[in-house]
């Protein structure tokens, strides 16, 4: 392991000055920690393990994935916020969740906007809205009619109070006049199980993970978030066509650095990240995970964060959710 | 027959030299990781994940699942030898397994653990091959109400785990339930008893609490005793279980396998219950229940069988429904997805090579593990001859590294230290930690499911008796209570009459 | 023998104090009702039950005789405890190699028949072994050398 790693590091170190001369000075002197604020196995974790080795080749230093799990990812984000701003500690996290925590927690130990420096967006995966097939509906309109006829029967399974799929379900439900009740589960897998077993009956969940249940008839698809339809389920309308609120809700993954990281370092990290994402096999693996690669500049990521923080802040306020009493 | 053809397909995949090698590599890494206290199989699987990106899907799954059940075998070794439970199922193995080791019977304890695991693994593999579809249908019948009733049954049974004062056992269960609630309340998202510490949001880490309470406190107490030169207070007796012991263990292994196979199918908490349930059943049906907790070999055989059967059948929801039952299975889903395979109900028909190949490899892996572990028994036992003054600093160091590695948190080390001190206190006042741990595991599940059931029924408690499985579980609980209380009542009455 | 069962008395008091701390910590959490439980309902019910059972055990201990409270050997508790604490404090700064060495030295000195020269050797061996096994072979994300 070690020998291969250092060989690769040596190769890329000699290769580096050939390109990106403007960024040549931004070298990395020691191991880079890529913090995942969730337990192993989640989307952020798998992306980190996919991208980490490639970034390591590009930056000439080992990139070590370091899981610091906690609810909403606050512990890992706080850890990165407190590290020296030299680009040697990075955070890969769900950007939507990170954009919603300032509104959810009154006493947050770090400031999402000022303590974390957006490096670059990685990927986007839309939600598939699905229901248990026993509910006689095929669209939001029919769901609303069913809800009116059978008040108190619709329960939307969420992966936790304040989770992005909870916020999305509430604001989209309200848009269609649905008065469903949110049932929180311990994570997404438990929520899917709750809907497949009929305990709850609606779910907003990652498209690719939900797709097999829909194609096998264990769940029924209603709609898909984002601006385009799914290739596999061309009959389902997108949120954009339905003109819903929070149209780009879903799982957005992004990379951040610590406060004070100089702009040239951020630029170098962004450049290498985008290069990794442009590699055909990396993009293919990310597509297998049900996500689209969404590379961008640090500036575009920062403005996405600003917009998302405002958007989710409003939803949280309207739903009156507070996660720290 | 379909089954034969399917199994032939499976063995065709699993028996290729490459897949045999990956299976062996997996169980070998798993054994190593299991033996090291605190190092979780999930950490290892996550670290090895990038390596599997380049493997064919079946090979990747075969190796990763090998790590998972290899760790189950390895975990019991540490539990028996040095009283260190790395996961919930090993707690029960500690109870009688470590007692056996202290009595110089570490050999038979380790051997029976391996034999029981293999026995259960074989039967569970057949069960997966034959009955995974009906069993997954059963798993889907379990909603919040059923889970709540199952947890009530499990907690009632936990009192049977104690062999001392029943009042103290009840106090310990309650204490465990309370500590299990530390963290974010699933139903409202509010933190409870976290002292504002973010790391405690996910609750107190199981590994920190178990290794502190069992492992480190054991070191502190063992060192305060008049110095034993080694862990053995008596000479080592035979290395293998006697024919009579094997015969005594067979029914325990059968019952354990049955309990584990059924409970393992239930995602979220089922597998954790299985070894406790098996222990309680063995103790209650034994003609000599007083031997339990003092080195009863059935108290090792039954729970080990239950644990391994449960580990095996916990693949059923993943393989047939695409729903991961625990964190490791969730990671497997990720591993499959990155391979371009969407785990879900279609895997069995769309990917028969993968599905049956993994199942066949499970049996092969279990075979490898028993072949690997039985010769190792002698080696492990000789570890007990290492002078204790050399062994214990190593144990302390490995416990620290393992606990830290769970979430790379100093907090977990602090908690481990706190619970080590609490563990010393518990021993001094004669309170047993096993019921505490079971309460700790079941507490949050019980409350979560109770409140979810009430939320879904819009506040109608009849939901627990209207649903047949839930009602049946509650009736079982009532019967168990009678069985638990009657002997005590009868004893009291005899006392009264004698006076 | 003592006039009160000191071990039971200590356990009873322990239970009561844990219950008191829990009740204090959850004082602000809403109770809800039996059919609509709030986050405070179950912990409060448990804490009250623990307090009651603790009071029962303590009360019973006052009227029964028992052994004197078992003697506590403080040396191993303090030294093993200190070793664990040091691991948590030092690892992120000093790295695994030095931390492991120190932890083994401190823990090892808890044994009465410890020999210094042997212990130094064991500490060096275990430190090397831990770095090779956990960081090199298993790939755990821990620093090996002091972090500057």
Tab-separated table of N, CA, C and O in Angstrom, chain B residues 112-166:
chain	number	residue	atom	x	y	z
B	112	UNK	N	-16.375	-24.891	21.482
B	112	UNK	CA	-17.826	-25.008	21.338
B	112	UNK	C	-18.379	-23.762	20.652
B	112	UNK	O	-19.346	-23.839	19.884
B	113	UNK	N	-17.756	-22.614	20.902
B	113	UNK	CA	-18.205	-21.398	20.222
B	113	UNK	C	-18.046	-21.551	18.716
B	113	UNK	O	-18.953	-21.225	17.948
B	114	UNK	N	-16.906	-22.086	18.281
B	114	UNK	CA	-16.675	-22.264	16.847
B	114	UNK	C	-17.618	-23.324	16.277
B	114	UNK	O	-18.196	-23.136	15.204
B	115	UNK	N	-17.784	-24.434	17.026
B	115	UNK	CA	-18.643	-25.513	16.522
B	115	UNK	C	-20.094	-25.037	16.438
B	115	UNK	O	-20.773	-25.250	15.431
B	116	UNK	N	-20.551	-24.369	17.500
B	116	UNK	CA	-21.938	-23.887	17.508
B	116	UNK	C	-22.152	-22.887	16.376
B	116	UNK	O	-23.188	-22.905	15.705
B	117	UNK	N	-21.162	-22.018	16.144
B	117	UNK	CA	-21.305	-21.032	15.077
B	117	UNK	C	-21.383	-21.718	13.717
B	117	UNK	O	-22.191	-21.348	12.865
B	118	UNK	N	-20.543	-22.731	13.517
B	118	UNK	CA	-20.555	-23.441	12.240
B	118	UNK	C	-21.868	-24.171	12.044
B	118	UNK	O	-22.484	-24.120	10.970
B	119	UNK	N	-22.294	-24.863	13.100
B	119	UNK	CA	-23.558	-25.593	13.072
B	119	UNK	C	-24.689	-24.638	12.673
B	119	UNK	O	-25.451	-24.891	11.737
B	120	UNK	N	-24.763	-23.496	13.374
B	120	UNK	CA	-25.830	-22.529	13.100
B	120	UNK	C	-25.671	-21.925	11.710
B	120	UNK	O	-26.652	-21.729	10.988
B	121	UNK	N	-24.408	-21.662	11.326
B	121	UNK	CA	-24.167	-21.075	10.012
B	121	UNK	C	-24.641	-21.997	8.899
B	121	UNK	O	-25.211	-21.549	7.903
B	122	UNK	N	-24.415	-23.296	9.072
B	122	UNK	CA	-24.838	-24.261	8.058
B	122	UNK	C	-26.351	-24.271	7.917
B	122	UNK	O	-26.896	-24.168	6.811
B	123	UNK	N	-27.030	-24.371	9.080
B	123	UNK	CA	-28.491	-24.418	9.021
B	123	UNK	C	-29.044	-23.102	8.472
B	123	UNK	O	-29.960	-23.087	7.642
B	124	UNK	N	-28.457	-21.985	8.928
B	124	UNK	CA	-28.966	-20.684	8.482
B	124	UNK	C	-28.769	-20.511	6.984
B	124	UNK	O	-29.604	-19.904	6.306
B	125	UNK	N	-27.663	-21.039	6.443
B	125	UNK	CA	-27.456	-20.952	4.991
B	125	UNK	C	-28.568	-21.686	4.262
B	125	UNK	O	-29.121	-21.199	3.271
B	126	UNK	N	-28.922	-22.876	4.779
B	126	UNK	CA	-30.010	-23.634	4.155
B	126	UNK	C	-31.314	-22.839	4.258
B	126	UNK	O	-32.084	-22.748	3.304
B	127	UNK	N	-31.521	-22.238	5.441
B	127	UNK	CA	-32.755	-21.459	5.625
B	127	UNK	C	-32.819	-20.313	4.609
B	127	UNK	O	-33.860	-20.083	3.989
B	128	UNK	N	-31.693	-19.626	4.425
B	128	UNK	CA	-31.700	-18.523	3.454
B	128	UNK	C	-32.028	-19.052	2.066
B	128	UNK	O	-32.817	-18.466	1.324
B	129	UNK	N	-31.434	-20.196	1.719
B	129	UNK	CA	-31.646	-20.749	0.380
B	129	UNK	C	-33.095	-21.165	0.186
B	129	UNK	O	-33.673	-20.993	-0.885
B	130	UNK	N	-33.713	-21.731	1.230
B	130	UNK	CA	-35.049	-22.302	1.077
B	130	UNK	C	-36.139	-21.280	1.382
B	130	UNK	O	-37.148	-21.215	0.684
B	131	UNK	N	-35.947	-20.501	2.428
B	131	UNK	CA	-37.088	-19.775	2.987
B	131	UNK	C	-36.904	-18.272	3.024
B	131	UNK	O	-37.583	-17.596	3.782
B	132	UNK	N	-35.980	-17.711	2.222
B	132	UNK	CA	-35.781	-16.275	2.394
B	132	UNK	C	-37.007	-15.474	1.968
B	132	UNK	O	-37.289	-14.436	2.555
B	133	UNK	N	-37.758	-15.983	0.994
B	133	UNK	CA	-38.914	-15.205	0.556
B	133	UNK	C	-40.012	-15.159	1.625
B	133	UNK	O	-40.444	-14.073	2.026
B	134	UNK	N	-40.465	-16.344	2.147
B	134	UNK	CA	-41.459	-16.245	3.227
B	134	UNK	C	-40.940	-15.485	4.455
B	134	UNK	O	-41.691	-14.745	5.088
B	135	UNK	N	-39.649	-15.658	4.782
B	135	UNK	CA	-39.132	-14.957	5.962
B	135	UNK	C	-39.130	-13.448	5.766
B	135	UNK	O	-39.382	-12.688	6.696
B	136	UNK	N	-38.844	-13.008	4.526
B	136	UNK	CA	-38.853	-11.563	4.322
B	136	UNK	C	-40.279	-11.038	4.364
B	136	UNK	O	-40.514	-9.906	4.780
B	137	UNK	N	-41.241	-11.887	3.993
B	137	UNK	CA	-42.639	-11.477	4.130
B	137	UNK	C	-42.969	-11.304	5.609
B	137	UNK	O	-43.642	-10.353	6.011
B	138	UNK	N	-42.445	-12.233	6.442
B	138	UNK	CA	-42.654	-12.120	7.885
B	138	UNK	C	-42.053	-10.821	8.402
B	138	UNK	O	-42.663	-10.099	9.200
B	139	UNK	N	-40.850	-10.515	7.908
B	139	UNK	CA	-40.179	-9.305	8.381
B	139	UNK	C	-41.023	-8.073	8.091
B	139	UNK	O	-41.064	-7.140	8.878
B	140	UNK	N	-41.718	-8.090	6.959
B	140	UNK	CA	-42.541	-6.928	6.615
B	140	UNK	C	-43.814	-6.836	7.454
B	140	UNK	O	-44.440	-5.795	7.512
B	141	UNK	N	-44.192	-7.955	8.091
B	141	UNK	CA	-45.367	-7.909	8.977
B	141	UNK	C	-45.031	-7.178	10.269
B	141	UNK	O	-45.915	-6.804	11.018
B	142	UNK	N	-43.734	-7.022	10.550
B	142	UNK	CA	-43.323	-6.360	11.781
B	142	UNK	C	-43.345	-4.852	11.611
B	142	UNK	O	-42.493	-4.281	10.962
B	143	UNK	N	-44.350	-4.231	12.185
B	143	UNK	CA	-44.396	-2.770	12.182
B	143	UNK	C	-44.134	-2.303	13.616
B	143	UNK	O	-43.796	-3.101	14.485
B	144	UNK	N	-44.301	-1.020	13.830
B	144	UNK	CA	-43.934	-0.443	15.130
B	144	UNK	C	-44.571	-1.195	16.302
B	144	UNK	O	-43.904	-1.477	17.298
B	145	UNK	N	-45.839	-1.557	16.180
B	145	UNK	CA	-46.527	-2.214	17.297
B	145	UNK	C	-45.852	-3.546	17.626
B	145	UNK	O	-45.600	-3.867	18.789
B	146	UNK	N	-45.543	-4.338	16.583
B	146	UNK	CA	-44.908	-5.640	16.802
B	146	UNK	C	-43.531	-5.472	17.426
B	146	UNK	O	-43.147	-6.215	18.324
B	147	UNK	N	-42.775	-4.475	16.938
B	147	UNK	CA	-41.442	-4.252	17.514
B	147	UNK	C	-41.539	-3.913	18.994
B	147	UNK	O	-40.778	-4.417	19.816
B	148	UNK	N	-42.500	-3.058	19.319
B	148	UNK	CA	-42.638	-2.684	20.725
B	148	UNK	C	-42.910	-3.929	21.567
B	148	UNK	O	-42.244	-4.176	22.575
B	149	UNK	N	-43.845	-4.763	21.123
B	149	UNK	CA	-44.193	-5.943	21.917
B	149	UNK	C	-43.011	-6.897	22.009
B	149	UNK	O	-42.779	-7.517	23.059
B	150	UNK	N	-42.230	-7.001	20.919
B	150	UNK	CA	-41.046	-7.867	20.942
B	150	UNK	C	-40.033	-7.354	21.968
B	150	UNK	O	-39.426	-8.136	22.714
B	151	UNK	N	-39.851	-6.032	22.020
B	151	UNK	CA	-38.893	-5.464	22.966
B	151	UNK	C	-39.360	-5.679	24.405
B	151	UNK	O	-38.559	-5.934	25.297
B	152	UNK	N	-40.687	-5.585	24.629
B	152	UNK	CA	-41.221	-5.837	25.977
B	152	UNK	C	-40.898	-7.272	26.382
B	152	UNK	O	-40.416	-7.542	27.489
B	153	UNK	N	-41.110	-8.189	25.444
B	153	UNK	CA	-40.798	-9.596	25.726
B	153	UNK	C	-39.310	-9.762	26.029
B	153	UNK	O	-38.924	-10.426	26.995
B	154	UNK	N	-38.481	-9.124	25.234
B	154	UNK	CA	-37.036	-9.246	25.431
B	154	UNK	C	-36.599	-8.704	26.781
B	154	UNK	O	-35.796	-9.310	27.489
B	155	UNK	N	-37.167	-7.589	27.174
B	155	UNK	CA	-36.783	-6.983	28.454
B	155	UNK	C	-37.229	-7.832	29.624
B	155	UNK	O	-36.509	-7.978	30.613
B	156	UNK	N	-38.448	-8.411	29.491
B	156	UNK	CA	-38.922	-9.268	30.570
B	156	UNK	C	-37.974	-10.449	30.722
B	156	UNK	O	-37.604	-10.828	31.830
B	157	UNK	N	-37.554	-10.986	29.572
B	157	UNK	CA	-36.631	-12.117	29.628
B	157	UNK	C	-35.279	-11.735	30.199
B	157	UNK	O	-34.576	-12.572	30.758
B	158	UNK	N	-34.905	-10.463	30.083
B	158	UNK	CA	-33.564	-10.054	30.503
B	158	UNK	C	-33.341	-10.257	31.990
B	158	UNK	O	-32.212	-10.407	32.451
B	159	UNK	N	-34.435	-10.279	32.749
B	159	UNK	CA	-34.279	-10.468	34.192
B	159	UNK	C	-33.685	-11.848	34.449
B	159	UNK	O	-32.967	-12.057	35.427
B	160	UNK	N	-33.961	-12.794	33.532
B	160	UNK	CA	-33.403	-14.135	33.682
B	160	UNK	C	-31.900	-14.148	33.479
B	160	UNK	O	-31.237	-15.123	33.800
B	161	UNK	N	-31.333	-13.070	32.938
B	161	UNK	CA	-29.881	-13.036	32.716
B	161	UNK	C	-29.114	-12.966	34.024
B	161	UNK	O	-27.976	-13.411	34.116
B	162	UNK	N	-29.723	-12.349	35.026
B	162	UNK	CA	-29.016	-12.149	36.285
B	162	UNK	C	-29.024	-13.430	37.101
B	162	UNK	O	-29.966	-14.208	37.019
B	163	UNK	N	-27.964	-13.681	37.847
B	163	UNK	CA	-28.059	-14.818	38.753
B	163	UNK	C	-28.005	-14.397	40.208
B	163	UNK	O	-28.058	-15.203	41.090
B	164	UNK	N	-27.957	-13.104	40.459
B	164	UNK	CA	-27.990	-12.621	41.839
B	164	UNK	C	-29.365	-12.086	42.181
B	164	UNK	O	-30.389	-12.657	41.809
B	165	UNK	N	-29.362	-10.939	42.858
B	165	UNK	CA	-30.603	-10.347	43.324
B	165	UNK	C	-31.476	-9.872	42.165
B	165	UNK	O	-31.019	-9.153	41.277
B	166	UNK	N	-32.770	-10.279	42.188
B	166	UNK	CA	-33.682	-9.889	41.112
B	166	UNK	C	-33.990	-8.399	41.184
B	166	UNK	O	-34.127	-7.748	40.151
